[in-house]
Amino acid sequence: MADSRITISNVSKRFGTVEAVKNATLTVAPGEVVLIIGPSGSGKSTLLRCVNRLETASAGEIYIDDDCVTCPHGNIRKIREEVGMVFQSFNLFPHLTARDNIALSPRKIKGIAKDQAYQRARELLARVGLADKETNYPDELSGGQQQRVAIARALAMDPKVMLFDEPTSALDPEMIKEVLDVMLALAKDGMTMLVVSHEMGFARAAADKVVFMDNGEIIEWGPPAQVFDTPKEERTKRFLDHIL
Amino acid sequence: MAPLSGDKPNKESTQITVSDGALIPDRGEASVFSAWRISFFGALVLVVLLPVLSPDPYREIIQFVPDGILRTFQVTVISIIFSLGIGLLTGLGRISRITIINRIATVYVEVIRGIPLLVQLFYIYFALGRFLSLDRLVAAIAAMSICYGAYMGEIFRAGIQAIPKGQMEAALALGMSRRQALRLVILPQTIRIILPPIGNEFIALLKDSSLVSIVAVSDLLRRGREYASTTFYYFEAYTMVALIYLVITLFFSKLVAIMEERLSYRGR
């Protein structure tokens, strides 16, 4: 356990009678980029959301380093500070400028002074290629720009893990690349990333591991080339045939 | 009375929203002779012209009622402030995950909304007056605040629930507590949504404040009645009172409409 950053062991999640995730086990080493693929309803987003406890796992354990996510009395807020999350629908705060979206949690949670938080927001915006959008409100930005601000917002808490929940699914095709480029740069910088996405190009370029889920179960996993080109399981093959 | 209904706003169903605030001019109606303009300026002209053309008794009336107008505003403004406070607490209570708090807030809303305001007013002043001997003005403001607090609570609840779930999730994912998320992320957005319905409640409350005359608070209506009962100019006194109410409520309804337009234009 010590050498893995994210440890998911035997995690299940039930919604009423539906078992969305069945006995999933997965580890992500520090600096590793892991992509989860699978048909819709396969439980991949649910599993991801269990990692920062937006969904509470019904069974099993999840650790970030040595911090227990699934323990009911663990300090989940402390853990969430270290686990950034990027959503399919961006979820930027519409009443705040790009800069304030990024600076809000450092200021209010970590108590960082406004000037400093703004300085950091500027740096992060430059890093995602939006240095000139500091004082723009989300509704003045394109989808791709909003998603990049959302990534910057998550990075502002200096997380050691980043979760991406279908970060490009709500984007027009021409905007997907700008978001993937930012993610690629993050991966190169050594960020530990768990990504739910079907972006094969990104997977081949950046992922260390691809995990295929179907019907709540992890069917197989391996290096991208192996899973994409020579899948072992019939279900994986069928899925890949559909999306390629 | 509450323009935001209890249903989730994102449901794909045809909904009509009818508020009983003053007639809110809709944006399409832009002609010079819009209903609003005819009513507002018509009433305004009459309020000015009647005392000039027919000083006896209209000039006397217009000199007699201003402290009633002030009292009406006093009751309205104080009640709206209290009802906003009660409404915020009730709205938060209604979405609370703590069962007992949730139940208390919901029962409060159900009970208050099921009793006519006039009956509540009588109840607080005459019935509870047996034990509390409240000042009439205090009783009036208390009744208005408690009643409108329930409606405000529903507006706050609907407003909070209208914020997409992803906003709370994003805030929690950043490490905020639910309380921080509500204060920093959800409520600032809620307030933008609920300002127009709150404006409507303000207008409705202003009109309903005429009920307090029944417990002898000297508001606009009461002053008109006082004048009429000594001079027997009933028609003239109540005509003036009605016209003044009309000018005031139409003026505020315009303000609410402008505010609504600005908010929808900027989108924030």
mmCIF file of C-alpha atoms in Angstrom, chain A residues 35-240:
data_model
loop_
_atom_site.group_PDB
_atom_site.id
_atom_site.type_symbol
_atom_site.label_atom_id
_atom_site.label_comp_id
_atom_site.label_asym_id
_atom_site.label_seq_id
_atom_site.Cartn_x
_atom_site.Cartn_y
_atom_site.Cartn_z
ATOM 1 C CA LEU A 35 -7.577 5.886 -17.882
ATOM 2 C CA ILE A 36 -10.898 4.182 -17.204
ATOM 3 C CA ILE A 37 -12.953 3.351 -20.283
ATOM 4 C CA GLY A 38 -16.203 1.504 -20.730
ATOM 5 C CA PRO A 39 -19.747 1.824 -22.045
ATOM 6 C CA SER A 40 -22.095 4.302 -20.397
ATOM 7 C CA GLY A 41 -23.614 2.878 -17.245
ATOM 8 C CA SER A 42 -20.570 0.702 -16.668
ATOM 9 C CA GLY A 43 -19.917 2.362 -13.303
ATOM 10 C CA LYS A 44 -16.715 4.145 -14.248
ATOM 11 C CA SER A 45 -17.872 7.594 -13.149
ATOM 12 C CA THR A 46 -19.366 6.169 -9.985
ATOM 13 C CA LEU A 47 -16.064 4.509 -9.125
ATOM 14 C CA LEU A 48 -14.234 7.770 -9.759
ATOM 15 C CA ARG A 49 -16.665 9.675 -7.570
ATOM 16 C CA CYS A 50 -16.080 7.210 -4.745
ATOM 17 C CA VAL A 51 -12.418 8.238 -4.692
ATOM 18 C CA ASN A 52 -13.220 11.660 -3.213
ATOM 19 C CA ARG A 53 -16.419 10.418 -1.612
ATOM 20 C CA LEU A 54 -18.881 12.380 -3.705
ATOM 21 C CA GLU A 55 -20.397 8.906 -3.635
ATOM 22 C CA THR A 56 -19.956 6.816 -0.536
ATOM 23 C CA ALA A 57 -18.767 3.316 -1.326
ATOM 24 C CA SER A 58 -21.125 0.628 -0.015
ATOM 25 C CA ALA A 59 -18.270 -1.774 0.627
ATOM 26 C CA GLY A 60 -14.520 -1.919 0.296
ATOM 27 C CA GLU A 61 -11.784 0.558 1.083
ATOM 28 C CA ILE A 62 -10.171 3.474 -0.678
ATOM 29 C CA TYR A 63 -6.955 5.140 0.419
ATOM 30 C CA ILE A 64 -5.109 8.187 -0.821
ATOM 31 C CA ASP A 65 -1.579 7.389 0.345
ATOM 32 C CA ASP A 66 -2.283 6.469 3.958
ATOM 33 C CA ASP A 67 -5.439 8.546 4.320
ATOM 34 C CA CYS A 68 -8.628 6.549 4.461
ATOM 35 C CA VAL A 69 -11.396 7.894 2.220
ATOM 36 C CA THR A 70 -13.987 5.282 3.068
ATOM 37 C CA CYS A 71 -13.598 5.404 6.843
ATOM 38 C CA PRO A 72 -16.715 7.178 8.166
ATOM 39 C CA HIS A 73 -14.769 9.155 10.738
ATOM 40 C CA GLY A 74 -11.867 10.112 8.503
ATOM 41 C CA ASN A 75 -11.349 13.770 7.701
ATOM 42 C CA ILE A 76 -12.758 13.734 4.182
ATOM 43 C CA ARG A 77 -12.387 17.494 3.715
ATOM 44 C CA LYS A 78 -8.651 17.265 4.331
ATOM 45 C CA ILE A 79 -8.419 14.475 1.780
ATOM 46 C CA ARG A 80 -10.506 16.366 -0.767
ATOM 47 C CA GLU A 81 -8.089 19.282 -0.565
ATOM 48 C CA GLU A 82 -5.456 16.922 -1.884
ATOM 49 C CA VAL A 83 -7.648 15.361 -4.555
ATOM 50 C CA GLY A 84 -8.578 17.734 -7.349
ATOM 51 C CA MET A 85 -11.592 16.954 -9.483
ATOM 52 C CA VAL A 86 -12.612 18.058 -12.959
ATOM 53 C CA PHE A 87 -16.198 17.494 -14.062
ATOM 54 C CA GLN A 88 -17.817 16.796 -17.396
ATOM 55 C CA SER A 89 -19.950 19.930 -17.063
ATOM 56 C CA PHE A 90 -17.099 22.107 -15.722
ATOM 57 C CA ASN A 91 -19.148 23.313 -12.749
ATOM 58 C CA LEU A 92 -17.407 26.648 -12.579
ATOM 59 C CA PHE A 93 -19.023 29.090 -10.172
ATOM 60 C CA PRO A 94 -20.950 31.405 -12.529
ATOM 61 C CA HIS A 95 -21.062 34.341 -10.123
ATOM 62 C CA LEU A 96 -17.270 34.559 -9.882
ATOM 63 C CA THR A 97 -14.610 35.589 -12.386
ATOM 64 C CA ALA A 98 -12.081 33.047 -13.613
ATOM 65 C CA ARG A 99 -9.592 34.446 -11.116
ATOM 66 C CA ASP A 100 -12.029 34.251 -8.213
ATOM 67 C CA ASN A 101 -13.108 30.751 -9.172
ATOM 68 C CA ILE A 102 -9.492 29.711 -8.749
ATOM 69 C CA ALA A 103 -8.699 31.812 -5.691
ATOM 70 C CA LEU A 104 -11.869 31.025 -3.719
ATOM 71 C CA SER A 105 -10.892 27.793 -2.032
ATOM 72 C CA PRO A 106 -7.237 28.703 -1.317
ATOM 73 C CA ARG A 107 -8.516 31.847 0.372
ATOM 74 C CA LYS A 108 -11.445 30.396 2.246
ATOM 75 C CA ILE A 109 -10.050 26.981 3.126
ATOM 76 C CA LYS A 110 -6.328 27.571 3.429
ATOM 77 C CA GLY A 111 -6.652 31.184 4.539
ATOM 78 C CA ILE A 112 -4.234 32.452 1.899
ATOM 79 C CA ALA A 113 -4.193 36.241 1.515
ATOM 80 C CA LYS A 114 -6.106 37.676 -1.409
ATOM 81 C CA ASP A 115 -3.059 39.123 -3.204
ATOM 82 C CA GLN A 116 -1.183 35.874 -2.960
ATOM 83 C CA ALA A 117 -4.177 33.825 -4.054
ATOM 84 C CA TYR A 118 -4.673 36.124 -7.050
ATOM 85 C CA GLN A 119 -0.991 35.914 -7.921
ATOM 86 C CA ARG A 120 -1.269 32.130 -7.878
ATOM 87 C CA ALA A 121 -4.465 32.257 -9.928
ATOM 88 C CA ARG A 122 -2.643 34.331 -12.537
ATOM 89 C CA GLU A 123 0.162 31.769 -12.726
ATOM 90 C CA LEU A 124 -2.303 28.908 -13.051
ATOM 91 C CA LEU A 125 -4.295 30.683 -15.737
ATOM 92 C CA ALA A 126 -1.064 31.262 -17.654
ATOM 93 C CA ARG A 127 -0.265 27.596 -17.256
ATOM 94 C CA VAL A 128 -3.554 26.581 -18.903
ATOM 95 C CA GLY A 129 -3.075 29.226 -21.593
ATOM 96 C CA LEU A 130 -5.687 31.719 -20.366
ATOM 97 C CA ALA A 131 -3.562 34.521 -18.950
ATOM 98 C CA ASP A 132 -5.844 37.116 -20.540
ATOM 99 C CA LYS A 133 -9.085 35.735 -19.090
ATOM 100 C CA GLU A 134 -8.517 36.589 -15.434
ATOM 101 C CA THR A 135 -11.509 38.855 -15.004
ATOM 102 C CA ASN A 136 -13.885 37.081 -17.359
ATOM 103 C CA TYR A 137 -16.939 35.352 -16.027
ATOM 104 C CA PRO A 138 -17.537 31.711 -16.991
ATOM 105 C CA ASP A 139 -20.394 32.577 -19.348
ATOM 106 C CA GLU A 140 -17.978 34.719 -21.341
ATOM 107 C CA LEU A 141 -15.704 31.737 -21.984
ATOM 108 C CA SER A 142 -15.997 28.890 -24.446
ATOM 109 C CA GLY A 143 -16.474 25.353 -23.177
ATOM 110 C CA GLY A 144 -12.818 24.514 -23.676
ATOM 111 C CA GLN A 145 -11.741 27.647 -21.854
ATOM 112 C CA GLN A 146 -14.141 26.940 -19.002
ATOM 113 C CA GLN A 147 -12.775 23.447 -18.621
ATOM 114 C CA ARG A 148 -9.215 24.780 -18.527
ATOM 115 C CA VAL A 149 -10.214 27.251 -15.807
ATOM 116 C CA ALA A 150 -11.784 24.321 -13.955
ATOM 117 C CA ILE A 151 -8.484 22.455 -14.161
ATOM 118 C CA ALA A 152 -6.655 25.521 -12.872
ATOM 119 C CA ARG A 153 -9.177 25.784 -10.034
ATOM 120 C CA ALA A 154 -8.512 22.204 -8.999
ATOM 121 C CA LEU A 155 -4.743 22.743 -9.203
ATOM 122 C CA ALA A 156 -4.951 25.788 -6.950
ATOM 123 C CA MET A 157 -5.289 23.535 -3.913
ATOM 124 C CA ASP A 158 -1.995 21.820 -4.822
ATOM 125 C CA PRO A 159 -3.542 18.368 -5.041
ATOM 126 C CA LYS A 160 -1.417 15.266 -5.255
ATOM 127 C CA VAL A 161 -4.095 13.471 -7.257
ATOM 128 C CA MET A 162 -6.344 14.709 -10.042
ATOM 129 C CA LEU A 163 -9.622 13.037 -10.959
ATOM 130 C CA PHE A 164 -11.129 13.730 -14.372
ATOM 131 C CA ASP A 165 -14.742 12.727 -14.996
ATOM 132 C CA GLU A 166 -15.230 12.716 -18.779
ATOM 133 C CA PRO A 167 -13.534 16.102 -19.076
ATOM 134 C CA THR A 168 -14.007 16.419 -22.838
ATOM 135 C CA SER A 169 -17.425 14.809 -23.320
ATOM 136 C CA ALA A 170 -19.346 18.087 -23.183
ATOM 137 C CA LEU A 171 -16.995 19.868 -25.581
ATOM 138 C CA ASP A 172 -17.212 20.605 -29.275
ATOM 139 C CA PRO A 173 -14.577 18.659 -31.214
ATOM 140 C CA GLU A 174 -12.401 21.694 -31.918
ATOM 141 C CA MET A 175 -12.081 22.418 -28.213
ATOM 142 C CA ILE A 176 -11.148 18.954 -27.091
ATOM 143 C CA LYS A 177 -7.530 19.305 -28.045
ATOM 144 C CA GLU A 178 -6.882 22.414 -25.956
ATOM 145 C CA VAL A 179 -8.124 20.597 -22.868
ATOM 146 C CA LEU A 180 -6.227 17.407 -23.654
ATOM 147 C CA ASP A 181 -3.051 19.431 -24.187
ATOM 148 C CA VAL A 182 -3.366 20.851 -20.678
ATOM 149 C CA MET A 183 -3.949 17.362 -19.293
ATOM 150 C CA LEU A 184 -1.003 16.028 -21.253
ATOM 151 C CA ALA A 185 1.254 18.736 -19.814
ATOM 152 C CA LEU A 186 0.003 17.849 -16.325
ATOM 153 C CA ALA A 187 0.795 14.203 -16.920
ATOM 154 C CA LYS A 188 4.287 15.094 -18.117
ATOM 155 C CA ASP A 189 4.807 17.119 -14.943
ATOM 156 C CA GLY A 190 4.249 13.956 -12.964
ATOM 157 C CA MET A 191 0.717 14.476 -11.672
ATOM 158 C CA THR A 192 -1.080 11.355 -10.535
ATOM 159 C CA MET A 193 -4.211 11.178 -12.634
ATOM 160 C CA LEU A 194 -7.290 8.990 -12.716
ATOM 161 C CA VAL A 195 -9.265 9.789 -15.836
ATOM 162 C CA VAL A 196 -12.640 8.584 -17.065
ATOM 163 C CA SER A 197 -12.513 9.234 -20.791
ATOM 164 C CA HIS A 198 -12.625 7.630 -24.201
ATOM 165 C CA GLU A 199 -9.886 9.780 -25.675
ATOM 166 C CA MET A 200 -7.716 7.111 -27.256
ATOM 167 C CA GLY A 201 -5.165 9.631 -28.454
ATOM 168 C CA PHE A 202 -4.674 10.909 -24.940
ATOM 169 C CA ALA A 203 -4.514 7.366 -23.619
ATOM 170 C CA ARG A 204 -1.774 6.357 -26.017
ATOM 171 C CA ALA A 205 0.160 9.567 -25.437
ATOM 172 C CA ALA A 206 -0.066 9.815 -21.668
ATOM 173 C CA ALA A 207 -1.658 6.829 -19.965
ATOM 174 C CA ASP A 208 0.410 4.236 -18.152
ATOM 175 C CA LYS A 209 -2.566 2.003 -17.728
ATOM 176 C CA VAL A 210 -5.996 1.602 -19.285
ATOM 177 C CA VAL A 211 -8.787 -0.013 -17.306
ATOM 178 C CA PHE A 212 -11.861 -1.395 -19.051
ATOM 179 C CA MET A 213 -15.069 -1.514 -17.034
ATOM 180 C CA ASP A 214 -18.363 -3.060 -18.014
ATOM 181 C CA ASN A 215 -21.514 -3.584 -16.019
ATOM 182 C CA GLY A 216 -19.859 -2.378 -12.803
ATOM 183 C CA GLU A 217 -16.886 -4.681 -13.029
ATOM 184 C CA ILE A 218 -13.275 -4.129 -13.970
ATOM 185 C CA ILE A 219 -12.911 -6.521 -16.902
ATOM 186 C CA GLU A 220 -9.276 -6.017 -17.750
ATOM 187 C CA TRP A 221 -6.462 -3.557 -17.524
ATOM 188 C CA GLY A 222 -2.994 -3.061 -18.924
ATOM 189 C CA PRO A 223 -0.803 -0.679 -20.911
ATOM 190 C CA PRO A 224 -2.804 1.241 -23.533
ATOM 191 C CA ALA A 225 -1.212 -0.546 -26.474
ATOM 192 C CA GLN A 226 -2.056 -3.935 -25.037
ATOM 193 C CA VAL A 227 -5.677 -3.133 -24.101
ATOM 194 C CA PHE A 228 -6.414 -1.324 -27.345
ATOM 195 C CA ASP A 229 -4.564 -3.551 -29.795
ATOM 196 C CA THR A 230 -4.691 -6.990 -28.238
ATOM 197 C CA PRO A 231 -7.523 -7.045 -25.709
ATOM 198 C CA LYS A 232 -7.834 -10.334 -23.858
ATOM 199 C CA GLU A 233 -11.520 -10.218 -23.123
ATOM 200 C CA GLU A 234 -14.338 -10.545 -25.625
ATOM 201 C CA ARG A 235 -16.320 -7.700 -24.024
ATOM 202 C CA THR A 236 -13.372 -5.336 -24.352
ATOM 203 C CA LYS A 237 -13.025 -6.225 -28.017
ATOM 204 C CA ARG A 238 -16.675 -5.609 -28.682
ATOM 205 C CA PHE A 239 -16.572 -2.237 -26.927
ATOM 206 C CA LEU A 240 -13.466 -1.121 -28.768
#
